[in-house]
CSV table of C-alpha atoms in Angstrom, one decimal:
chain,number,residue,atom,x,y,z
A,5,UNK,CA,21.7,-18.6,34.4
A,6,UNK,CA,24.9,-20.5,34.8
A,7,UNK,CA,25.4,-19.2,38.3
A,8,UNK,CA,22.1,-20.0,39.4
A,9,UNK,CA,21.6,-23.2,38.3
A,10,UNK,CA,25.2,-24.0,39.5
A,11,UNK,CA,24.0,-23.0,43.0
A,12,UNK,CA,20.6,-24.8,43.0
A,13,UNK,CA,22.3,-28.2,42.4
A,14,UNK,CA,25.4,-27.7,44.6
A,15,UNK,CA,22.8,-26.5,47.5
A,16,UNK,CA,20.5,-29.7,46.4
A,17,UNK,CA,23.4,-31.9,46.8
A,18,UNK,CA,24.8,-30.4,50.1
A,19,UNK,CA,21.1,-30.9,51.8
A,20,UNK,CA,20.7,-34.4,50.2
A,21,UNK,CA,24.0,-35.7,51.4
A,22,UNK,CA,24.0,-34.2,55.2
A,23,UNK,CA,20.3,-35.8,55.4
A,24,UNK,CA,21.7,-39.2,54.2
A,25,UNK,CA,24.4,-38.9,56.8
A,26,UNK,CA,27.2,-39.1,53.8
A,27,UNK,CA,30.6,-37.4,53.5
A,28,UNK,CA,30.6,-34.2,50.9
A,29,UNK,CA,32.8,-35.3,48.0
A,30,UNK,CA,35.0,-32.7,46.5
A,31,UNK,CA,35.1,-34.1,43.0
A,32,UNK,CA,31.4,-34.3,43.0
A,33,UNK,CA,31.3,-30.6,44.0
A,34,UNK,CA,33.7,-29.8,40.8
A,35,UNK,CA,31.5,-31.8,38.6
A,36,UNK,CA,28.6,-29.9,39.4
A,37,UNK,CA,30.5,-26.7,38.8
A,38,UNK,CA,31.8,-27.7,35.8
A,39,UNK,CA,28.3,-28.5,34.5
A,40,UNK,CA,27.0,-25.0,35.4
A,41,UNK,CA,30.3,-23.6,33.7
A,42,UNK,CA,29.2,-24.9,30.5
A,43,UNK,CA,26.0,-23.4,30.4
A,44,UNK,CA,27.4,-20.1,29.5
A,45,UNK,CA,27.6,-21.2,26.0
A,46,UNK,CA,24.2,-23.0,25.6
A,47,UNK,CA,22.8,-20.2,23.4
A,48,UNK,CA,25.7,-20.7,20.9
A,49,UNK,CA,26.1,-24.6,21.0
A,50,UNK,CA,23.0,-26.1,22.6
A,51,UNK,CA,23.6,-29.5,21.6
A,52,UNK,CA,27.3,-29.5,22.7
A,53,UNK,CA,26.5,-28.1,25.9
A,54,UNK,CA,23.5,-30.6,26.8
A,55,UNK,CA,26.1,-33.8,25.9
A,56,UNK,CA,28.7,-32.1,28.4
A,57,UNK,CA,26.1,-31.8,30.9
A,58,UNK,CA,24.9,-35.5,30.3
A,59,UNK,CA,28.3,-37.0,30.4
A,60,UNK,CA,29.1,-34.8,33.7
A,61,UNK,CA,26.1,-36.3,35.4
A,62,UNK,CA,27.0,-39.6,34.5
A,63,UNK,CA,30.1,-39.3,35.9
A,64,UNK,CA,28.5,-37.6,39.0
A,65,UNK,CA,26.8,-40.7,39.5
A,66,UNK,CA,29.8,-42.8,39.5
A,67,UNK,CA,32.2,-40.7,42.2
A,68,UNK,CA,29.1,-39.8,44.2
A,69,UNK,CA,27.0,-42.3,46.4
A,70,UNK,CA,24.1,-39.8,46.0
A,71,UNK,CA,22.5,-39.7,42.6
A,72,UNK,CA,21.6,-35.9,42.1
A,73,UNK,CA,18.7,-37.0,40.0
A,74,UNK,CA,17.4,-34.4,37.3
A,75,UNK,CA,19.8,-31.6,38.1
A,76,UNK,CA,19.0,-27.9,37.2
A,77,UNK,CA,21.9,-27.9,34.8
A,78,UNK,CA,20.5,-30.8,32.9
A,79,UNK,CA,17.1,-28.9,32.9
A,80,UNK,CA,18.5,-26.0,31.5
A,81,UNK,CA,20.6,-27.8,28.7
A,82,UNK,CA,17.8,-30.0,27.9
A,83,UNK,CA,15.4,-26.7,27.4
A,84,UNK,CA,18.0,-25.1,25.3
A,85,UNK,CA,18.2,-28.0,22.8
A,86,UNK,CA,14.3,-27.8,22.8
A,87,UNK,CA,14.3,-24.1,22.2
A,88,UNK,CA,16.8,-24.0,19.5
A,89,UNK,CA,16.8,-27.3,17.8
A,90,UNK,CA,14.0,-29.8,15.7
A,91,UNK,CA,11.8,-32.3,16.8
A,92,UNK,CA,14.3,-35.2,16.2
A,93,UNK,CA,17.1,-34.0,18.1
A,94,UNK,CA,14.9,-32.7,21.0
A,95,UNK,CA,13.4,-36.4,21.2
A,96,UNK,CA,16.8,-37.8,21.3
A,97,UNK,CA,18.0,-35.4,24.0
A,98,UNK,CA,15.0,-36.5,26.1
A,99,UNK,CA,15.3,-40.1,25.9
A,100,UNK,CA,19.0,-39.6,26.7
A,101,UNK,CA,18.3,-38.3,30.2
A,102,UNK,CA,16.3,-41.3,31.0
A,103,UNK,CA,18.9,-43.8,32.0
A,104,UNK,CA,21.2,-41.6,33.9
A,105,UNK,CA,20.0,-42.9,37.6
A,106,UNK,CA,20.8,-46.2,36.1
A,107,UNK,CA,24.5,-45.6,36.5
A,108,UNK,CA,26.6,-46.3,39.2
A,109,UNK,CA,23.5,-47.7,41.3
A,110,UNK,CA,25.1,-51.2,42.2
A,111,UNK,CA,22.0,-53.3,41.5
A,112,UNK,CA,19.6,-51.0,43.5
A,113,UNK,CA,17.0,-51.3,40.7
A,114,UNK,CA,14.0,-50.3,42.7
A,115,UNK,CA,15.5,-47.1,43.7
A,116,UNK,CA,16.9,-46.6,40.0
A,117,UNK,CA,13.4,-47.2,38.7
A,118,UNK,CA,11.8,-44.4,40.3
A,119,UNK,CA,15.0,-42.5,39.1
A,120,UNK,CA,14.1,-43.3,35.8
A,121,UNK,CA,10.4,-42.4,36.1
A,122,UNK,CA,11.2,-38.8,37.8
A,123,UNK,CA,13.8,-38.3,34.7
A,124,UNK,CA,11.1,-39.1,32.6
A,125,UNK,CA,8.5,-36.6,34.1
A,126,UNK,CA,11.1,-34.0,34.5
A,127,UNK,CA,12.0,-34.0,30.8
A,128,UNK,CA,8.6,-34.0,29.7
A,129,UNK,CA,7.8,-30.9,31.7
A,130,UNK,CA,11.1,-29.5,30.4
A,131,UNK,CA,10.5,-30.4,26.7
A,132,UNK,CA,6.9,-29.3,26.9
A,133,UNK,CA,7.9,-26.0,28.2
A,134,UNK,CA,10.4,-25.3,25.5
A,135,UNK,CA,8.1,-26.4,22.8
A,136,UNK,CA,5.6,-23.7,24.3
A,137,UNK,CA,8.3,-21.1,24.6
A,138,UNK,CA,9.3,-22.1,20.9
A,139,UNK,CA,6.0,-21.8,19.4
A,140,UNK,CA,5.5,-18.5,21.3
A,141,UNK,CA,8.8,-17.1,19.8
A,142,UNK,CA,7.9,-18.0,16.2
A,143,UNK,CA,4.5,-16.3,16.5
A,144,UNK,CA,5.9,-13.2,18.0
A,145,UNK,CA,8.8,-13.1,15.1
A,146,UNK,CA,5.8,-13.9,12.7
A,147,UNK,CA,4.0,-10.9,14.1
A,148,UNK,CA,7.0,-8.3,13.9
A,149,UNK,CA,7.6,-9.2,10.3
A,150,UNK,CA,3.9,-8.8,9.8
A,151,UNK,CA,3.6,-5.4,11.2
A,152,UNK,CA,7.3,-4.3,9.6
A,153,UNK,CA,6.0,-5.1,5.8
A,154,UNK,CA,2.6,-3.6,6.7
A,155,UNK,CA,4.5,-0.2,7.9
A,156,UNK,CA,6.6,-0.6,4.9
A,157,UNK,CA,3.5,-1.1,2.5
A,158,UNK,CA,1.7,2.0,4.1
A,159,UNK,CA,4.6,4.1,3.8
A,160,UNK,CA,5.0,3.1,0.4
A,161,UNK,CA,1.3,3.9,-0.5
A,162,UNK,CA,1.6,7.3,1.2
A,163,UNK,CA,4.7,8.0,-0.9
A,164,UNK,CA,2.7,7.0,-4.2
A,165,UNK,CA,0.0,8.9,-3.5
A,166,UNK,CA,2.2,12.2,-2.7
A,167,UNK,CA,4.4,11.7,-5.8
A,168,UNK,CA,1.1,11.2,-7.7
A,169,UNK,CA,0.0,14.5,-6.4
A,170,UNK,CA,3.3,16.0,-7.5
A,171,UNK,CA,3.1,14.8,-10.9
A,172,UNK,CA,-0.4,15.7,-11.4
A,173,UNK,CA,0.8,19.1,-10.6
A,174,UNK,CA,3.4,19.5,-13.1
A,175,UNK,CA,0.8,18.0,-15.9
A,176,UNK,CA,-1.6,20.8,-15.0
A,177,UNK,CA,1.2,23.4,-15.2
A,178,UNK,CA,2.1,21.8,-18.9
A,179,UNK,CA,-1.2,22.0,-19.7
A,180,UNK,CA,-1.7,25.4,-18.8
A,181,UNK,CA,1.3,26.6,-20.3
A,182,UNK,CA,0.6,25.0,-23.7
A,183,UNK,CA,-3.1,26.6,-23.7
A,184,UNK,CA,-1.1,30.0,-23.1
A,185,UNK,CA,1.5,29.4,-25.9
A,186,UNK,CA,-1.2,28.6,-28.2
A,187,UNK,CA,-3.0,31.7,-27.5
A,188,UNK,CA,-0.2,33.9,-27.9
A,189,UNK,CA,1.5,32.4,-30.5
A,190,UNK,CA,0.1,34.6,-33.3
A,191,UNK,CA,0.5,38.0,-31.7
A,192,UNK,CA,3.0,37.5,-28.8
A,193,UNK,CA,5.8,35.3,-29.9
A,194,UNK,CA,8.1,36.1,-26.7
A,195,UNK,CA,5.1,35.2,-24.4
A,196,UNK,CA,4.7,31.9,-26.1
A,197,UNK,CA,8.4,31.2,-26.2
A,198,UNK,CA,8.6,31.7,-22.2
A,199,UNK,CA,5.4,29.4,-22.1
A,200,UNK,CA,7.0,26.7,-24.0
A,201,UNK,CA,10.3,27.0,-22.0
A,202,UNK,CA,8.2,26.6,-18.7
A,203,UNK,CA,6.6,23.8,-20.4
A,204,UNK,CA,9.7,22.0,-21.4
A,205,UNK,CA,10.9,22.3,-18.0
A,206,UNK,CA,7.7,20.8,-16.2
A,207,UNK,CA,7.8,18.1,-18.6
A,208,UNK,CA,11.5,17.0,-17.8
A,209,UNK,CA,10.6,17.1,-14.4
A,210,UNK,CA,7.4,15.2,-14.6
A,211,UNK,CA,9.3,12.7,-16.5
A,212,UNK,CA,11.5,12.3,-13.9
A,213,UNK,CA,8.9,12.2,-11.0
A,214,UNK,CA,7.0,9.9,-13.0
A,215,UNK,CA,9.9,7.3,-13.3
A,216,UNK,CA,10.2,7.5,-9.2
A,217,UNK,CA,6.6,6.7,-8.8
A,218,UNK,CA,6.5,3.8,-10.9
A,219,UNK,CA,9.2,2.4,-8.6
A,220,UNK,CA,6.9,2.4,-5.7
A,221,UNK,CA,3.3,2.0,-7.0
A,222,UNK,CA,1.6,-1.2,-6.1
A,223,UNK,CA,-1.2,-3.3,-7.7
A,224,UNK,CA,-4.4,-3.6,-5.9
A,225,UNK,CA,-4.4,-0.5,-3.9
A,226,UNK,CA,-7.5,0.7,-2.1
A,227,UNK,CA,-9.3,3.9,-3.4
A,228,UNK,CA,-9.0,6.7,-1.2
A,229,UNK,CA,-11.8,7.6,1.2
A,230,UNK,CA,-10.7,11.4,1.8
A,231,UNK,CA,-9.8,14.0,-0.6
A,232,UNK,CA,-6.1,14.7,-0.7
A,233,UNK,CA,-4.4,17.5,1.3
A,234,UNK,CA,-1.9,19.9,0.0
A,235,UNK,CA,1.5,18.3,0.2
A,236,UNK,CA,4.0,20.3,2.1
A,237,UNK,CA,7.8,20.8,1.4
A,238,UNK,CA,10.7,22.6,3.3
A,239,UNK,CA,9.2,25.9,3.1
A,240,UNK,CA,6.7,24.5,5.4
A,241,UNK,CA,9.2,23.4,8.4
A,242,UNK,CA,8.1,26.2,10.3
A,243,UNK,CA,4.8,25.0,11.2
A,244,UNK,CA,6.7,21.9,12.2
A,245,UNK,CA,8.8,23.6,14.6
A,246,UNK,CA,6.2,25.5,16.1
A,247,UNK,CA,4.1,22.2,16.5
A,248,UNK,CA,7.0,20.7,18.3
A,249,UNK,CA,7.4,23.9,20.7
A,250,UNK,CA,3.9,23.7,21.5
A,251,UNK,CA,4.4,20.3,22.4
A,252,UNK,CA,6.7,21.0,25.0
A,253,UNK,CA,10.0,20.5,23.3
A,254,UNK,CA,12.3,23.4,23.1
A,255,UNK,CA,13.1,23.3,19.4
A,256,UNK,CA,15.9,25.3,17.4
A,257,UNK,CA,15.8,25.9,13.7
A,258,UNK,CA,18.8,27.2,11.5
A,259,UNK,CA,19.3,27.1,8.0
A,260,UNK,CA,22.5,27.5,6.4
A,261,UNK,CA,23.8,28.3,3.0
A,262,UNK,CA,21.6,30.1,0.4
A,263,UNK,CA,17.8,29.1,0.6
A,264,UNK,CA,16.4,28.1,-3.0
A,265,UNK,CA,13.5,26.1,-4.3
A,266,UNK,CA,13.9,22.2,-3.9
A,267,UNK,CA,12.4,19.7,-6.4
A,268,UNK,CA,8.7,19.0,-4.9
A,269,UNK,CA,9.7,15.6,-3.8
A,270,UNK,CA,12.8,16.5,-2.3
A,271,UNK,CA,11.3,19.2,-0.3
A,272,UNK,CA,8.4,16.6,0.8
A,273,UNK,CA,10.8,14.2,1.8
A,274,UNK,CA,13.0,16.8,4.1
A,275,UNK,CA,9.6,17.8,5.5
A,276,UNK,CA,8.8,14.4,6.4
A,277,UNK,CA,11.9,13.5,8.0
A,278,UNK,CA,12.0,16.4,10.2
A,279,UNK,CA,8.5,15.5,11.2
A,280,UNK,CA,8.8,11.9,12.0
A,281,UNK,CA,12.2,12.6,13.7
A,282,UNK,CA,10.7,15.0,15.7
A,283,UNK,CA,7.6,13.1,16.4
A,284,UNK,CA,10.2,10.0,17.3
A,285,UNK,CA,12.1,12.6,19.9
A,286,UNK,CA,8.8,13.6,21.7
A,287,UNK,CA,8.1,9.9,22.2
A,288,UNK,CA,11.4,8.8,23.5
A,289,UNK,CA,13.5,11.2,24.7
A,290,UNK,CA,11.8,12.6,27.6
A,291,UNK,CA,12.8,16.3,28.6
A,292,UNK,CA,15.1,17.2,25.9
A,293,UNK,CA,15.9,19.9,23.2
A,294,UNK,CA,16.0,19.1,19.8
A,295,UNK,CA,17.8,20.8,17.0
A,296,UNK,CA,16.9,20.9,13.5
A,297,UNK,CA,19.5,22.1,10.8
A,298,UNK,CA,18.9,22.6,7.0
A,299,UNK,CA,21.6,23.0,4.9
A,300,UNK,CA,21.8,24.1,1.5
A,301,UNK,CA,25.0,22.6,-0.7
A,302,UNK,CA,25.6,23.3,-4.5
A,303,UNK,CA,24.4,20.3,-5.6
A,304,UNK,CA,22.9,18.7,-2.3
A,305,UNK,CA,20.5,19.1,0.6
A,306,UNK,CA,21.2,17.9,4.0
A,307,UNK,CA,18.8,18.0,6.8
A,308,UNK,CA,19.8,16.9,10.3
A,309,UNK,CA,17.6,16.4,13.4
A,310,UNK,CA,19.0,15.9,16.8
A,311,UNK,CA,18.0,15.8,20.6
A,312,UNK,CA,19.9,15.5,23.8
A,313,UNK,CA,17.4,13.4,25.6
A,314,UNK,CA,18.1,10.0,26.7
A,315,UNK,CA,14.6,8.9,27.6
A,316,UNK,CA,13.2,6.8,29.8
A,317,UNK,CA,14.3,2.8,29.6
A,318,UNK,CA,11.7,1.0,27.2
A,319,UNK,CA,9.3,-1.4,28.6
A,320,UNK,CA,10.6,-4.9,28.6
A,321,UNK,CA,10.5,-6.7,25.1
A,322,UNK,CA,10.4,-3.3,23.3
A,323,UNK,CA,13.3,-1.9,21.4
A,324,UNK,CA,15.4,0.8,22.7
A,325,UNK,CA,16.6,3.9,21.1
A,326,UNK,CA,19.8,2.6,20.5
A,327,UNK,CA,18.8,-0.1,18.2
A,328,UNK,CA,18.9,2.3,15.4
A,329,UNK,CA,17.4,1.5,12.0
A,330,UNK,CA,14.6,-0.9,13.5
A,331,UNK,CA,11.8,1.2,14.0
A,332,UNK,CA,8.9,1.6,11.8
A,333,UNK,CA,9.2,5.3,11.2
A,334,UNK,CA,13.2,5.0,10.2
A,335,UNK,CA,12.1,2.4,8.0
A,336,UNK,CA,10.0,4.9,6.2
A,337,UNK,CA,12.4,7.7,6.2
A,338,UNK,CA,15.1,5.2,4.5
A,339,UNK,CA,12.5,4.5,1.7
A,340,UNK,CA,11.8,8.1,1.1
A,341,UNK,CA,15.5,9.2,0.9
A,342,UNK,CA,16.5,6.2,-0.8
A,343,UNK,CA,13.8,7.1,-3.7
A,344,UNK,CA,15.7,10.4,-4.0
A,345,UNK,CA,19.0,8.7,-4.5
A,346,UNK,CA,20.6,9.9,-0.9
A,347,UNK,CA,21.5,8.6,2.3
A,348,UNK,CA,20.1,8.5,5.9
A,349,UNK,CA,21.9,8.1,9.0
A,350,UNK,CA,20.1,7.2,12.3
A,351,UNK,CA,22.1,6.4,15.5
A,352,UNK,CA,22.5,7.6,19.2
A,353,UNK,CA,24.6,10.3,20.2
A,354,UNK,CA,27.6,9.8,22.7
A,355,UNK,CA,26.7,11.1,26.1
A,356,UNK,CA,22.7,10.8,25.2
A,357,UNK,CA,20.5,11.8,22.5
A,358,UNK,CA,19.6,10.7,19.2
A,359,UNK,CA,20.6,12.0,15.8
A,360,UNK,CA,18.8,11.7,12.4
A,361,UNK,CA,20.9,13.1,9.3
A,362,UNK,CA,20.0,12.7,5.4
A,363,UNK,CA,21.8,14.1,2.5
A,364,UNK,CA,20.0,14.2,-1.1
A,365,UNK,CA,21.3,15.4,-4.4
A,366,UNK,CA,19.7,18.2,-5.8
A,367,UNK,CA,20.3,19.2,-9.4
A,368,UNK,CA,21.2,22.8,-10.1
A,369,UNK,CA,18.6,24.7,-11.9
A,370,UNK,CA,16.0,21.5,-11.6
A,371,UNK,CA,13.8,22.8,-9.2
A,372,UNK,CA,10.5,24.8,-9.3
A,373,UNK,CA,9.1,27.1,-6.8
A,374,UNK,CA,8.2,25.1,-3.6
A,375,UNK,CA,5.2,25.5,-1.9
A,376,UNK,CA,2.3,23.5,-1.4
A,377,UNK,CA,0.8,21.2,-4.4
A,378,UNK,CA,-2.1,19.4,-4.8
């Protein structure tokens, strides 16, 4: 922008000087170059840059017999102030450019008057354009915030629904175990004791799940219009891997450590992370290969999904894959992992590709057999 504005002003001054039969002024050239260089700081200090452009334009009129009028540098500086500052500052800046043609005119009031009128029209056009762009930027920012809030709210509703289904599974198990213990209490105390032990474990897990559920449940939820589907877990990752391969992406799945049952909410979180990460890879990575790694630790579970595709450049105005953490899918992943007390990393890989990795604590002996739950 600085180079372009400087080129326009220097070209205009050169042509105007030759048409008027005047000699080119080296100081005037230097002032135009200085004004264009100042534009490089217009986003950080728009008012200071405008003030510098204004002063340089006034000095230019003193050292040059040819008035530049409303220069491109001055227009860009005024536009930057309009976009970045409030109405009072913008009005003062627009009025400040009007008397510039009066400086150094040596009594040529008619010519100067037309210059003031030209500056008035030019300043009005620049300010109107800046106000329109500023309003549009505010609308886009508000729309992005609204979309982000909706995405987070929708993900939380889905999390709450899934947790509700899992807690309902525990309560049903507790009810069955309690009935079995009561039926066997008289003639088979050992069977009753085993049922009570199972009932105790289910009760502890249901309490833990309920505490998590209370953190995400929202008031005023709309009623479900479709019956709930079985909730998947880590044992269902093979289905997601198969779907990814059928969709055309070469996907490798490896398991490290001794596989063991996971708590239903943890297993569901693992499943959703792999599902979302592979979906994003198919959308953005282009022709690529994906690797899914599931690692069972002593007291944690780690899942990592990576791909080696850079992907095509995003359309203008849309975020790229390198803007890690900004997508709505990543927001949902972070919500899920945070509920489990874990951490999630999402970032591009050096040399191309993208990586999503999550770690979640798992209390040894706290998990039940995992499979689809209703």
